[in-house]
mmCIF file with all atom_site columns, C-alpha atoms and ligand atoms in Angstrom:
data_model
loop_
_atom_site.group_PDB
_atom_site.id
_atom_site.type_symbol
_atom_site.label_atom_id
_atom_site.label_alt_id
_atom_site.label_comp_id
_atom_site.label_asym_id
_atom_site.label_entity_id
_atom_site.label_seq_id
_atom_site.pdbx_PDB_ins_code
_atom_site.Cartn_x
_atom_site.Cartn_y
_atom_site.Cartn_z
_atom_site.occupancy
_atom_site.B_iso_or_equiv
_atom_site.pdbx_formal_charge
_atom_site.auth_seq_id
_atom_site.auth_comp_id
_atom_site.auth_asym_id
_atom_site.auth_atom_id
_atom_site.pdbx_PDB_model_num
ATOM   1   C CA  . UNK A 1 1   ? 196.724 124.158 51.603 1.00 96.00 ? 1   UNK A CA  1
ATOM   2   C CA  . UNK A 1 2   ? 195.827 121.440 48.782 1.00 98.00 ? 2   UNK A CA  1
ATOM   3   C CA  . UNK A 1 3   ? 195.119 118.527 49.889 1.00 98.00 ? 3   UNK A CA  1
ATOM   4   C CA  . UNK A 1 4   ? 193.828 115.008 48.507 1.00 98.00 ? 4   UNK A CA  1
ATOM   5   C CA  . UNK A 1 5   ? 191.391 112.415 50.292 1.00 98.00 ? 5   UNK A CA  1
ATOM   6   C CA  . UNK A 1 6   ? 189.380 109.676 48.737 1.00 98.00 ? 6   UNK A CA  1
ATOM   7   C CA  . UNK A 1 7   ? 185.840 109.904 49.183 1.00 98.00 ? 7   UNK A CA  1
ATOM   8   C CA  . UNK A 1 8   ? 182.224 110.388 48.249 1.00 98.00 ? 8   UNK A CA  1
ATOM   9   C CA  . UNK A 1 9   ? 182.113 114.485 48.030 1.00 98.00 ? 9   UNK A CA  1
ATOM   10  C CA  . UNK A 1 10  ? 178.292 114.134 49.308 1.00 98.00 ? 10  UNK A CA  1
ATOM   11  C CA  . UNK A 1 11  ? 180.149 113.163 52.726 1.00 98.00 ? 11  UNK A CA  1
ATOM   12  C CA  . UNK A 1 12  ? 182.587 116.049 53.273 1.00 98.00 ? 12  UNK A CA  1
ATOM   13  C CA  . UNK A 1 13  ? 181.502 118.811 56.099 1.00 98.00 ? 13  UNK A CA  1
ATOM   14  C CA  . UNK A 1 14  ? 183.476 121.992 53.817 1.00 98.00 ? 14  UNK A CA  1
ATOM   15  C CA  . UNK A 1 15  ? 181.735 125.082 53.045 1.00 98.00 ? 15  UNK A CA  1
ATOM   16  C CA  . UNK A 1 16  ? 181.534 124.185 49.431 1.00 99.00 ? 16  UNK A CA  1
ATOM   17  C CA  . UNK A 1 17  ? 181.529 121.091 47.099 1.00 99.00 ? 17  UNK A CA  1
ATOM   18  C CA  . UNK A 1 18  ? 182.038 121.586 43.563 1.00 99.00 ? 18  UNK A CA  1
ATOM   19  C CA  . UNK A 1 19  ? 179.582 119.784 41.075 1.00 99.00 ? 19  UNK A CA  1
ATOM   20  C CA  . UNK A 1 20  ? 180.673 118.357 37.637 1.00 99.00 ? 20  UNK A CA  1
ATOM   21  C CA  . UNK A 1 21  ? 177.064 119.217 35.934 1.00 98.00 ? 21  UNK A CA  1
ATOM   22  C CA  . UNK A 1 22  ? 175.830 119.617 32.409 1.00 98.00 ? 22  UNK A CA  1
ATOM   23  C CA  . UNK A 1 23  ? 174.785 122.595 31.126 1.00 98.00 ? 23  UNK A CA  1
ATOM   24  C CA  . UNK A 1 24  ? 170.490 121.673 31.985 1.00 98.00 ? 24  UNK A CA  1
ATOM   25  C CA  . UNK A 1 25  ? 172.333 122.191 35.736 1.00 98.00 ? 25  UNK A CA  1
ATOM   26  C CA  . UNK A 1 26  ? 168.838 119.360 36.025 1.00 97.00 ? 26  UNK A CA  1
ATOM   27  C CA  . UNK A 1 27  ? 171.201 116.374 37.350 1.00 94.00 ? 27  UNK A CA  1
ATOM   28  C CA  . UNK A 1 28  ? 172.403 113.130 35.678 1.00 96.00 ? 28  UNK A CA  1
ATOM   29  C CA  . UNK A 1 29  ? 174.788 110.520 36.526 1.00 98.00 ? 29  UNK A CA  1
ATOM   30  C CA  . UNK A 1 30  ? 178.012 110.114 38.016 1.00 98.00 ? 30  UNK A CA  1
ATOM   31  C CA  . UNK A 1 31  ? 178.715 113.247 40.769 1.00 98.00 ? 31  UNK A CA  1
ATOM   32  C CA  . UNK A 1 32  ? 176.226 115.067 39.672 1.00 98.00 ? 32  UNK A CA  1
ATOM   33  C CA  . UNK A 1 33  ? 173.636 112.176 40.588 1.00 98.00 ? 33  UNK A CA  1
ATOM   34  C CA  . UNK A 1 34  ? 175.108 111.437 43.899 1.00 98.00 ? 34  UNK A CA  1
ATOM   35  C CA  . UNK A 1 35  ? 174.793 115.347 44.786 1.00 98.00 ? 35  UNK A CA  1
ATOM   36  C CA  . UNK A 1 36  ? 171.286 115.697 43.960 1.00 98.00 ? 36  UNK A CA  1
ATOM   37  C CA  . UNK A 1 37  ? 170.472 112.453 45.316 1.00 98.00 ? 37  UNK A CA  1
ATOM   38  C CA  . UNK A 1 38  ? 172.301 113.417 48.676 1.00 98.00 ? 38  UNK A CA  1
ATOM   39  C CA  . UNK A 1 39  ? 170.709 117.468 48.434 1.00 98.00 ? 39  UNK A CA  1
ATOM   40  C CA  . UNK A 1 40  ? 167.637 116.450 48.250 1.00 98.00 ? 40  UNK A CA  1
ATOM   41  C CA  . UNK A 1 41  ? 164.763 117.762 45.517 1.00 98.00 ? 41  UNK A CA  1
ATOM   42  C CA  . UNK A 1 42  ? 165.259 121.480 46.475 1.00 98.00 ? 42  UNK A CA  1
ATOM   43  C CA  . UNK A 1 43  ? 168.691 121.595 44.447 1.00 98.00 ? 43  UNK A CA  1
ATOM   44  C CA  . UNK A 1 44  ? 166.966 120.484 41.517 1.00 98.00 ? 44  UNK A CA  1
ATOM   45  C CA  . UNK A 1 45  ? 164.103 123.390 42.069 1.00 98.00 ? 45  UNK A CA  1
ATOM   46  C CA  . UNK A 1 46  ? 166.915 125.647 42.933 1.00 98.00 ? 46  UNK A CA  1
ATOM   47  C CA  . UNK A 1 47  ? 169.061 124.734 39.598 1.00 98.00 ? 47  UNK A CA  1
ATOM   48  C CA  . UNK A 1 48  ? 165.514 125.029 37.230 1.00 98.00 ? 48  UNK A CA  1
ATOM   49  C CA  . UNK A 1 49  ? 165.622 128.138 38.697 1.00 98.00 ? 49  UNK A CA  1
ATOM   50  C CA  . UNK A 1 50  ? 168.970 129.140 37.500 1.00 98.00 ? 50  UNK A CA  1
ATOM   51  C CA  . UNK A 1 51  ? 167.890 127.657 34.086 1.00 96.00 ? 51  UNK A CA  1
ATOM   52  C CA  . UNK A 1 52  ? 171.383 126.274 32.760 1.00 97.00 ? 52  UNK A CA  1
ATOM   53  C CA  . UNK A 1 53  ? 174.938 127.042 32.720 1.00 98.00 ? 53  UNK A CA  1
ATOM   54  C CA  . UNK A 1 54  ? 177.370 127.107 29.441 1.00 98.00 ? 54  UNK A CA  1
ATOM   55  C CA  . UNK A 1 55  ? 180.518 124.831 29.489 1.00 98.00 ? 55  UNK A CA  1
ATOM   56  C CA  . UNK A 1 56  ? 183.411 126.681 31.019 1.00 98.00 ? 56  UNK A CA  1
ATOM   57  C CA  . UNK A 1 57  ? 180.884 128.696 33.294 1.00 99.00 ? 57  UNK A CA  1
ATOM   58  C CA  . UNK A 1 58  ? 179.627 127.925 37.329 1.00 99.00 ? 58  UNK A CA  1
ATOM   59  C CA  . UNK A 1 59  ? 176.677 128.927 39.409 1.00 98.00 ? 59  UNK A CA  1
ATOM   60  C CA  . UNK A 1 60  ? 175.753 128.661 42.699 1.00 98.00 ? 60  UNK A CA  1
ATOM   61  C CA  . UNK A 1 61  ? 173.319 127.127 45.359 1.00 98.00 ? 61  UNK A CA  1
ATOM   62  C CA  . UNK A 1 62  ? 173.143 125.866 48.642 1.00 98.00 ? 62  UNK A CA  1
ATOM   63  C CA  . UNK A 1 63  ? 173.489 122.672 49.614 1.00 98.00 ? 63  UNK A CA  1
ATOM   64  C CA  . UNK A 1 64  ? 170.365 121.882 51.192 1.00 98.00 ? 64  UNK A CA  1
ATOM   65  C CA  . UNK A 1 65  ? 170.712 118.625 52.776 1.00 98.00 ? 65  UNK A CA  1
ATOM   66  C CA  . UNK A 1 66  ? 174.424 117.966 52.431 1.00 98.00 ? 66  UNK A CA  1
ATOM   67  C CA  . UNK A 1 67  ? 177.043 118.911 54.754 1.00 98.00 ? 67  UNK A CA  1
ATOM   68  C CA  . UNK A 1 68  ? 178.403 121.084 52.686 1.00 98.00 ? 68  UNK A CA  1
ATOM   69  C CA  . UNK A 1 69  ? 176.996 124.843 53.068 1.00 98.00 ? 69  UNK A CA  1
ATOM   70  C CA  . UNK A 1 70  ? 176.977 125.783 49.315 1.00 98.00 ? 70  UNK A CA  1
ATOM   71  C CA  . UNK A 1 71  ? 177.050 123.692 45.747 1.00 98.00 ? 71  UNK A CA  1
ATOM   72  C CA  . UNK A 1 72  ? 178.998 125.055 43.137 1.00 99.00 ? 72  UNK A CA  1
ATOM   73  C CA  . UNK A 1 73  ? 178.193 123.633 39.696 1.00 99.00 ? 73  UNK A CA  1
ATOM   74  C CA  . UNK A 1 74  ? 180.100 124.239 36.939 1.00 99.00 ? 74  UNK A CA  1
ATOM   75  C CA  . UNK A 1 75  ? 180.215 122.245 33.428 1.00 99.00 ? 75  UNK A CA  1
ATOM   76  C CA  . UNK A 1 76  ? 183.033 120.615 32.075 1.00 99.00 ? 76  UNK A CA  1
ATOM   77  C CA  . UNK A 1 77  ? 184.421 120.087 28.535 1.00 99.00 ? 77  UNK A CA  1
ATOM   78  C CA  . UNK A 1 78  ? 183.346 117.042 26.934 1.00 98.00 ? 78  UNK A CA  1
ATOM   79  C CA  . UNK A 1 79  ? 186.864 115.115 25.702 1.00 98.00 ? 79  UNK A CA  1
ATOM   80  C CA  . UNK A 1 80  ? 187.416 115.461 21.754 1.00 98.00 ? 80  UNK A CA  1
ATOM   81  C CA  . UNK A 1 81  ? 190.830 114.649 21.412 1.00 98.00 ? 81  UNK A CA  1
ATOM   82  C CA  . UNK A 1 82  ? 192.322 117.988 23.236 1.00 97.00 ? 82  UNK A CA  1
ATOM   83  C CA  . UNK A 1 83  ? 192.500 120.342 20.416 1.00 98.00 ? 83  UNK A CA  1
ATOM   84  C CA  . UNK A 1 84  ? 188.551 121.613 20.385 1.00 98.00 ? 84  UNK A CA  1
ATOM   85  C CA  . UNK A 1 85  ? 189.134 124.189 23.897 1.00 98.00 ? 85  UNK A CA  1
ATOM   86  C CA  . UNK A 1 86  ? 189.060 121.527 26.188 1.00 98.00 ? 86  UNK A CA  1
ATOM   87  C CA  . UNK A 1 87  ? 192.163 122.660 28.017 1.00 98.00 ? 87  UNK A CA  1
ATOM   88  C CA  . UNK A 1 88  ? 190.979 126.016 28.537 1.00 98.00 ? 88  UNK A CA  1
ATOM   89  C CA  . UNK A 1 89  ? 187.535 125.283 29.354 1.00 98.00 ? 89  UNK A CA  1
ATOM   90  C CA  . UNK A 1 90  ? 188.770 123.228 32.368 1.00 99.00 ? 90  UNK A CA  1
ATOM   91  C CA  . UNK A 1 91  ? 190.831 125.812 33.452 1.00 99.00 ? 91  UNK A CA  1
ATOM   92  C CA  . UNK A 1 92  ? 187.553 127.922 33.293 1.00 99.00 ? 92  UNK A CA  1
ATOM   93  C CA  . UNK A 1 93  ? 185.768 125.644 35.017 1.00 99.00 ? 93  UNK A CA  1
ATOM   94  C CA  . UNK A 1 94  ? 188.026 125.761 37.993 1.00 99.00 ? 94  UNK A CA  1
ATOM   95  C CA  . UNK A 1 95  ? 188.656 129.849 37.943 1.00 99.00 ? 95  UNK A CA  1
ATOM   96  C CA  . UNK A 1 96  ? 185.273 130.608 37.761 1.00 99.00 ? 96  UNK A CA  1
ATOM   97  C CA  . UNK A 1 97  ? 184.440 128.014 40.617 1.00 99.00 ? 97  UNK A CA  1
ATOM   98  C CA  . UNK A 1 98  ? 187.337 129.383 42.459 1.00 98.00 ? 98  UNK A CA  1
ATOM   99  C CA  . UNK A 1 99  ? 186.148 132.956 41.656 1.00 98.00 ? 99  UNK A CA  1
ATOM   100 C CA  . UNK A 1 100 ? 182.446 132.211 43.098 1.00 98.00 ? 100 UNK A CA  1
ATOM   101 C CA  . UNK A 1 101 ? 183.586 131.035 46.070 1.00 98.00 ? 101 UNK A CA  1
ATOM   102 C CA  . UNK A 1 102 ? 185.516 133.655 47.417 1.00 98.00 ? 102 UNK A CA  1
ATOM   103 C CA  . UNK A 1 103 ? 182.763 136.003 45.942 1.00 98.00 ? 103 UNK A CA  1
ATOM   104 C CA  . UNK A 1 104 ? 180.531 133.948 48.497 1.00 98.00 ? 104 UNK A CA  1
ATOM   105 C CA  . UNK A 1 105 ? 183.484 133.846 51.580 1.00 98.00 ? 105 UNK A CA  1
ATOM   106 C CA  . UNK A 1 106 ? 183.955 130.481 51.193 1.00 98.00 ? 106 UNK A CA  1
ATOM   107 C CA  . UNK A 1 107 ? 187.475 129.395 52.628 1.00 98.00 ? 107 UNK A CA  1
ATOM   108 C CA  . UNK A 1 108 ? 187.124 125.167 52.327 1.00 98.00 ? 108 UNK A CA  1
ATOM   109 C CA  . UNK A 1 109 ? 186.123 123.927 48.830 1.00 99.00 ? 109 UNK A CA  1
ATOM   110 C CA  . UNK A 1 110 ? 186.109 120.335 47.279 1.00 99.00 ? 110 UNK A CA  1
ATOM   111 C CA  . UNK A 1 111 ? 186.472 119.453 43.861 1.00 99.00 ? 111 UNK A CA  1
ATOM   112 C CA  . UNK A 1 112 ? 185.925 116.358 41.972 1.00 99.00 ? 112 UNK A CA  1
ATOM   113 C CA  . UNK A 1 113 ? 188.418 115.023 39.068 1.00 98.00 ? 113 UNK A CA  1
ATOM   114 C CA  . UNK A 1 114 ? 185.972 117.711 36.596 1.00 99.00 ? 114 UNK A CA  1
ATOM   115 C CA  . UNK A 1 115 ? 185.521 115.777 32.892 1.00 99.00 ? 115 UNK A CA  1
ATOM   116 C CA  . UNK A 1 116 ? 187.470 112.935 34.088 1.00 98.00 ? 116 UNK A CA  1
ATOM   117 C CA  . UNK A 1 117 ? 184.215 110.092 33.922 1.00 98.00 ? 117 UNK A CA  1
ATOM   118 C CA  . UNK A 1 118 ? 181.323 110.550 31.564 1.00 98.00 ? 118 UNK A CA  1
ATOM   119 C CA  . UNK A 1 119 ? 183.233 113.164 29.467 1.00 98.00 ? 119 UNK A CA  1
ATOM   120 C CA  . UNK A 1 120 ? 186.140 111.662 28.766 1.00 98.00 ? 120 UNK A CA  1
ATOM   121 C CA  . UNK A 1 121 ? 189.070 114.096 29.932 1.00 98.00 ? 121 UNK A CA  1
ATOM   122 C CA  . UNK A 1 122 ? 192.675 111.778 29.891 1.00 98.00 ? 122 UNK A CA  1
ATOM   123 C CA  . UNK A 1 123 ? 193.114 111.907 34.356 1.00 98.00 ? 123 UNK A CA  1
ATOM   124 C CA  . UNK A 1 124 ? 196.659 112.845 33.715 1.00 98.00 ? 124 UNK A CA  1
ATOM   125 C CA  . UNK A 1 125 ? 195.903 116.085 31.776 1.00 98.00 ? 125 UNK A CA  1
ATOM   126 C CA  . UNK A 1 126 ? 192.834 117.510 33.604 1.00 98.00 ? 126 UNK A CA  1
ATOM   127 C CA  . UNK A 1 127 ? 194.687 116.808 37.052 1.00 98.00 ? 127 UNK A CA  1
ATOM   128 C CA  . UNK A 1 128 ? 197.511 118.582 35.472 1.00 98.00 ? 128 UNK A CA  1
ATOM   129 C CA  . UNK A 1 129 ? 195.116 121.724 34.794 1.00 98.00 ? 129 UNK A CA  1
ATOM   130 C CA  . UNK A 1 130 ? 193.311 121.301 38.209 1.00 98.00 ? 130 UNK A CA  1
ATOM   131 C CA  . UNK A 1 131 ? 196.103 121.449 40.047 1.00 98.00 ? 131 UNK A CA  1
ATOM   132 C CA  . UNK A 1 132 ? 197.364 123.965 38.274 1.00 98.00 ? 132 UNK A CA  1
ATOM   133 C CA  . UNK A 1 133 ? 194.396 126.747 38.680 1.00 98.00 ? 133 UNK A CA  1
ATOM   134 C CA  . UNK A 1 134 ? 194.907 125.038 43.002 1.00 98.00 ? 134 UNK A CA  1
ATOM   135 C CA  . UNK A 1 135 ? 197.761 126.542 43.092 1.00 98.00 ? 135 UNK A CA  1
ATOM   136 C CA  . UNK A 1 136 ? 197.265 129.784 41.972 1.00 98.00 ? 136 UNK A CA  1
ATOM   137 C CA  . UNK A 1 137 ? 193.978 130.275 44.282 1.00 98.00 ? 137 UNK A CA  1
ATOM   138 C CA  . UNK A 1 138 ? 195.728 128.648 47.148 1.00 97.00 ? 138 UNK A CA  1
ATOM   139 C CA  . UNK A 1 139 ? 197.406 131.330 49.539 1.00 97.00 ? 139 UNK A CA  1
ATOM   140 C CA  . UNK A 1 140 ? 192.923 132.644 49.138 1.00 98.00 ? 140 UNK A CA  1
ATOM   141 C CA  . UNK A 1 141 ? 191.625 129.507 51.030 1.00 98.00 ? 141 UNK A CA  1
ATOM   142 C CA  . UNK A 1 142 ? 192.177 128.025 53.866 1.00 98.00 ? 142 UNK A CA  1
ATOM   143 C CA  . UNK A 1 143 ? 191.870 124.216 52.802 1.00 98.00 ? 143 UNK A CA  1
ATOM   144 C CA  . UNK A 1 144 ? 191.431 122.961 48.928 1.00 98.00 ? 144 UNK A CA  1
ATOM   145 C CA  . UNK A 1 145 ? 190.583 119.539 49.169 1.00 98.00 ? 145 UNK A CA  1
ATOM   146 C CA  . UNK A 1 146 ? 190.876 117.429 45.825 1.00 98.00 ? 146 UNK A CA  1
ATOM   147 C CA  . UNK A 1 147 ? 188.477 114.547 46.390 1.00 98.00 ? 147 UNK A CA  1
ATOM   148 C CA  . UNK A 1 148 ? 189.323 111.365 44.312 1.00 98.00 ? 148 UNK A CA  1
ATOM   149 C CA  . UNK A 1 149 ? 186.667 108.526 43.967 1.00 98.00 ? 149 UNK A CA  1
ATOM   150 C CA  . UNK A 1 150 ? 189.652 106.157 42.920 1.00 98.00 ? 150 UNK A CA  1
ATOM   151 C CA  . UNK A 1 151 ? 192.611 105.116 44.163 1.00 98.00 ? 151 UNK A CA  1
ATOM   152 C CA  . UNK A 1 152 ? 194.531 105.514 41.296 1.00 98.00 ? 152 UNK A CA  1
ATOM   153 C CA  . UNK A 1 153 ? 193.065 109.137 41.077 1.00 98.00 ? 153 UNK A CA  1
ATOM   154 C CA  . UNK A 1 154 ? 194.345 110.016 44.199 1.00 98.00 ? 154 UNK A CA  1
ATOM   155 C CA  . UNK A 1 155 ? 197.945 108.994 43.213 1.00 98.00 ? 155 UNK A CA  1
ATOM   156 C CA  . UNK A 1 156 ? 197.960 110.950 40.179 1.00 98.00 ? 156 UNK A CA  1
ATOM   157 C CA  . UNK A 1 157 ? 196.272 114.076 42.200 1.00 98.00 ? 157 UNK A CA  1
ATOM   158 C CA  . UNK A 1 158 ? 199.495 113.443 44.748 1.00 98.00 ? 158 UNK A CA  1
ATOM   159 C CA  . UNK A 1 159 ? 201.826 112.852 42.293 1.00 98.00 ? 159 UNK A CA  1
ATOM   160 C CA  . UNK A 1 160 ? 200.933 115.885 40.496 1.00 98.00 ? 160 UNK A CA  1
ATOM   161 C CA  . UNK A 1 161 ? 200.765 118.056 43.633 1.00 97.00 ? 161 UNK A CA  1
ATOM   162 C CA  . UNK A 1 162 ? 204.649 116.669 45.022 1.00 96.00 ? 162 UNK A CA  1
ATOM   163 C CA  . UNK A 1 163 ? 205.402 117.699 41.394 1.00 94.00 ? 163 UNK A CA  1
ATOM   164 C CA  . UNK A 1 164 ? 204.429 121.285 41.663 1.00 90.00 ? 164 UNK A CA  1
ATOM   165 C CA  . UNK A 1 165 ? 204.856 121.612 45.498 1.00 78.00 ? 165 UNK A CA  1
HETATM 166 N N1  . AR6 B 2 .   ? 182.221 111.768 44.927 1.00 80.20 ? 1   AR6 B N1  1
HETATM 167 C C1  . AR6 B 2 .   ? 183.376 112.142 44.333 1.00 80.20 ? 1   AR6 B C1  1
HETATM 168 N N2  . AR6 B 2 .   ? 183.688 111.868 43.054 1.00 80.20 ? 1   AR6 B N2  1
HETATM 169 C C2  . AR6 B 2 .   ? 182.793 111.142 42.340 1.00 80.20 ? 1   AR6 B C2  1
HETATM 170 C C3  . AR6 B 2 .   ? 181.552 110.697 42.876 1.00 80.20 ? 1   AR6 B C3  1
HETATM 171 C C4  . AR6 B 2 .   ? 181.286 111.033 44.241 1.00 80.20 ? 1   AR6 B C4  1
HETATM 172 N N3  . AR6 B 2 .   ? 180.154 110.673 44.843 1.00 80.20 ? 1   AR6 B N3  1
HETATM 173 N N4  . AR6 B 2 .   ? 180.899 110.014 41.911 1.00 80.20 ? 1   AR6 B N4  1
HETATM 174 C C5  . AR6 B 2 .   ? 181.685 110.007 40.819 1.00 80.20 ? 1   AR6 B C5  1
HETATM 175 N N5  . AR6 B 2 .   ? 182.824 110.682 41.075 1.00 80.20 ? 1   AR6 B N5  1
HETATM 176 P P1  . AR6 B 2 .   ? 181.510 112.363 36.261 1.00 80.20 ? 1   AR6 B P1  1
HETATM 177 P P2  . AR6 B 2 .   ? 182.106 114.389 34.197 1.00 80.20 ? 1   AR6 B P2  1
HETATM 178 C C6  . AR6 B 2 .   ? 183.973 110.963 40.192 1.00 80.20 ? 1   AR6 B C6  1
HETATM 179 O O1  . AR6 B 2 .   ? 181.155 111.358 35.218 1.00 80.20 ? 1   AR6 B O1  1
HETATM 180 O O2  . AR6 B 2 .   ? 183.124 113.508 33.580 1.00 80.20 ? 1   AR6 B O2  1
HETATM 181 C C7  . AR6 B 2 .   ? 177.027 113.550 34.711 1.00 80.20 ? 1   AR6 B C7  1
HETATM 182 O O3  . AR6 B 2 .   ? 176.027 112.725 34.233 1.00 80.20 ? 1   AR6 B O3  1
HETATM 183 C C8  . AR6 B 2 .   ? 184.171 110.083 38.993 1.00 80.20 ? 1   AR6 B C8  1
HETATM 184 O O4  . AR6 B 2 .   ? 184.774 108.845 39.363 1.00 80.20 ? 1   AR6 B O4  1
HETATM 185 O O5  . AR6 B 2 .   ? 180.661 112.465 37.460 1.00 80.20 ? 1   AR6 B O5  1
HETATM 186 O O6  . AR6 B 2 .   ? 182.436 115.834 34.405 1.00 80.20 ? 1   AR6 B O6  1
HETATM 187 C C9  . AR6 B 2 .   ? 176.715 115.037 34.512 1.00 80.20 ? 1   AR6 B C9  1
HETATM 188 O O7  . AR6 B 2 .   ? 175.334 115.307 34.602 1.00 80.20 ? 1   AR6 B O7  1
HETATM 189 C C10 . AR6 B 2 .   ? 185.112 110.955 38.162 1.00 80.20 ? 1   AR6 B C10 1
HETATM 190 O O8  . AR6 B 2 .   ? 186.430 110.835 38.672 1.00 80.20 ? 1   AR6 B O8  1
HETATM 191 O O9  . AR6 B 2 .   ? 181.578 113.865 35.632 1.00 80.20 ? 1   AR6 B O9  1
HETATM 192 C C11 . AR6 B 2 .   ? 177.244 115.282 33.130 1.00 80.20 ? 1   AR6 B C11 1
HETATM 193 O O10 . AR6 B 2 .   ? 176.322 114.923 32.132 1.00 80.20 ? 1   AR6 B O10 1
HETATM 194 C C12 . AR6 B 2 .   ? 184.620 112.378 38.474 1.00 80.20 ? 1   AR6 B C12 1
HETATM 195 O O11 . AR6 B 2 .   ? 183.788 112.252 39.623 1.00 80.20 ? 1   AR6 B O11 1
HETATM 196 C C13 . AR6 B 2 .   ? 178.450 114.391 33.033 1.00 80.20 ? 1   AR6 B C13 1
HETATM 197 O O12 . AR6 B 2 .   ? 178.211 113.317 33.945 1.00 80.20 ? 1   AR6 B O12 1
HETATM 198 C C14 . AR6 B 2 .   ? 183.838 113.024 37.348 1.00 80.20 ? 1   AR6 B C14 1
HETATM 199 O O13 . AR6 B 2 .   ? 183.028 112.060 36.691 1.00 80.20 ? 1   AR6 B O13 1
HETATM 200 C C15 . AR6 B 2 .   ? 179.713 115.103 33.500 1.00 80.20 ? 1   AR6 B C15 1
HETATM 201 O O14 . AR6 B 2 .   ? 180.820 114.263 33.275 1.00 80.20 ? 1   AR6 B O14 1
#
């Protein structure tokens, strides 16, 4: 089941959130910040462990002091006008996150809108690939959960999901 909430991803109790990262996997701003902030400084010793992740690519931790059992970071494409990979490096991006979990048994996983802020991804187009990967992982999981930090995300995420339902 897909489904779409609007909320602060450090809050939900699922077995995995998804991270939009950079490739230092060492924190920064937008998702990214609010997960480390929320996980506490052992994420950031567990991800200098890991030492980095290419774009397209997605590790994994635990979650330390979130909800959330494990993190799964993975790095999105930065936005260069569509026709540098971008396209299929989000799809990547949500395969290989997809592919971790169920490596791991997860069964509940959250994703943010992946590229979407600081990198620059049109909302229409990467909600058009994220939802696109959902639906081909979905009868694996037990509960996809697409969580928007906008209202106006979350209409395109359910507009997009009625679309393809
Ligand atoms: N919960 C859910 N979604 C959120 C939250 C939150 N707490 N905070 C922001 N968003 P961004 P990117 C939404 O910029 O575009 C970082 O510095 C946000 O509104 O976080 O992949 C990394 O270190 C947007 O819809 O990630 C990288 O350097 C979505 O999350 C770079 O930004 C993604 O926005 C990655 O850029």
């Amino acid at each position: 089941m897909i489904k779409v909430v609007r909320a602060d991803i450090t809050s939900l109790a699922v077995e995995a959130i998804v991270n939009a990262a950079n490739e230092t996997l060492l924190g920064g701003g937008g998702v990214d910040g609010a997960i480390h902030r929320a996980a506490g400084p052992e994420l950031r010793q567990a991800c200098q462990n890991i030492g980095g992740c290419p774009t397209g690519e997605a590790r994994i931790t635990p979650g330390f002091r979130l909800p959330a059992t494990w993190v799964i970071h993975t790095v999105g494409p930065v936005w260069q006008g569509g026709d540098e990979g971008e396209p299929e490096l989000l799809v990547a991006c949500y395969k290989n996150s997809f592919d971790l979990a169920l490596q791991n048994g997860v069964s509940t996983i959250a994703f943010p809108s992946i590229s979407t802020g600081a990198y620059g991804y049109p909302i229409e187009a990467a909600t058009g690939v994220a939802v696109g990967v959902m639906r081909s992982y979905e009868d694996r999981l037990k509960e996809i959960i697409c969580c928007c930090f906008s209202d106006d995300d979350r209409k395109v995420y359910e507009l997009t999901i009625s679309a393809t339902g």
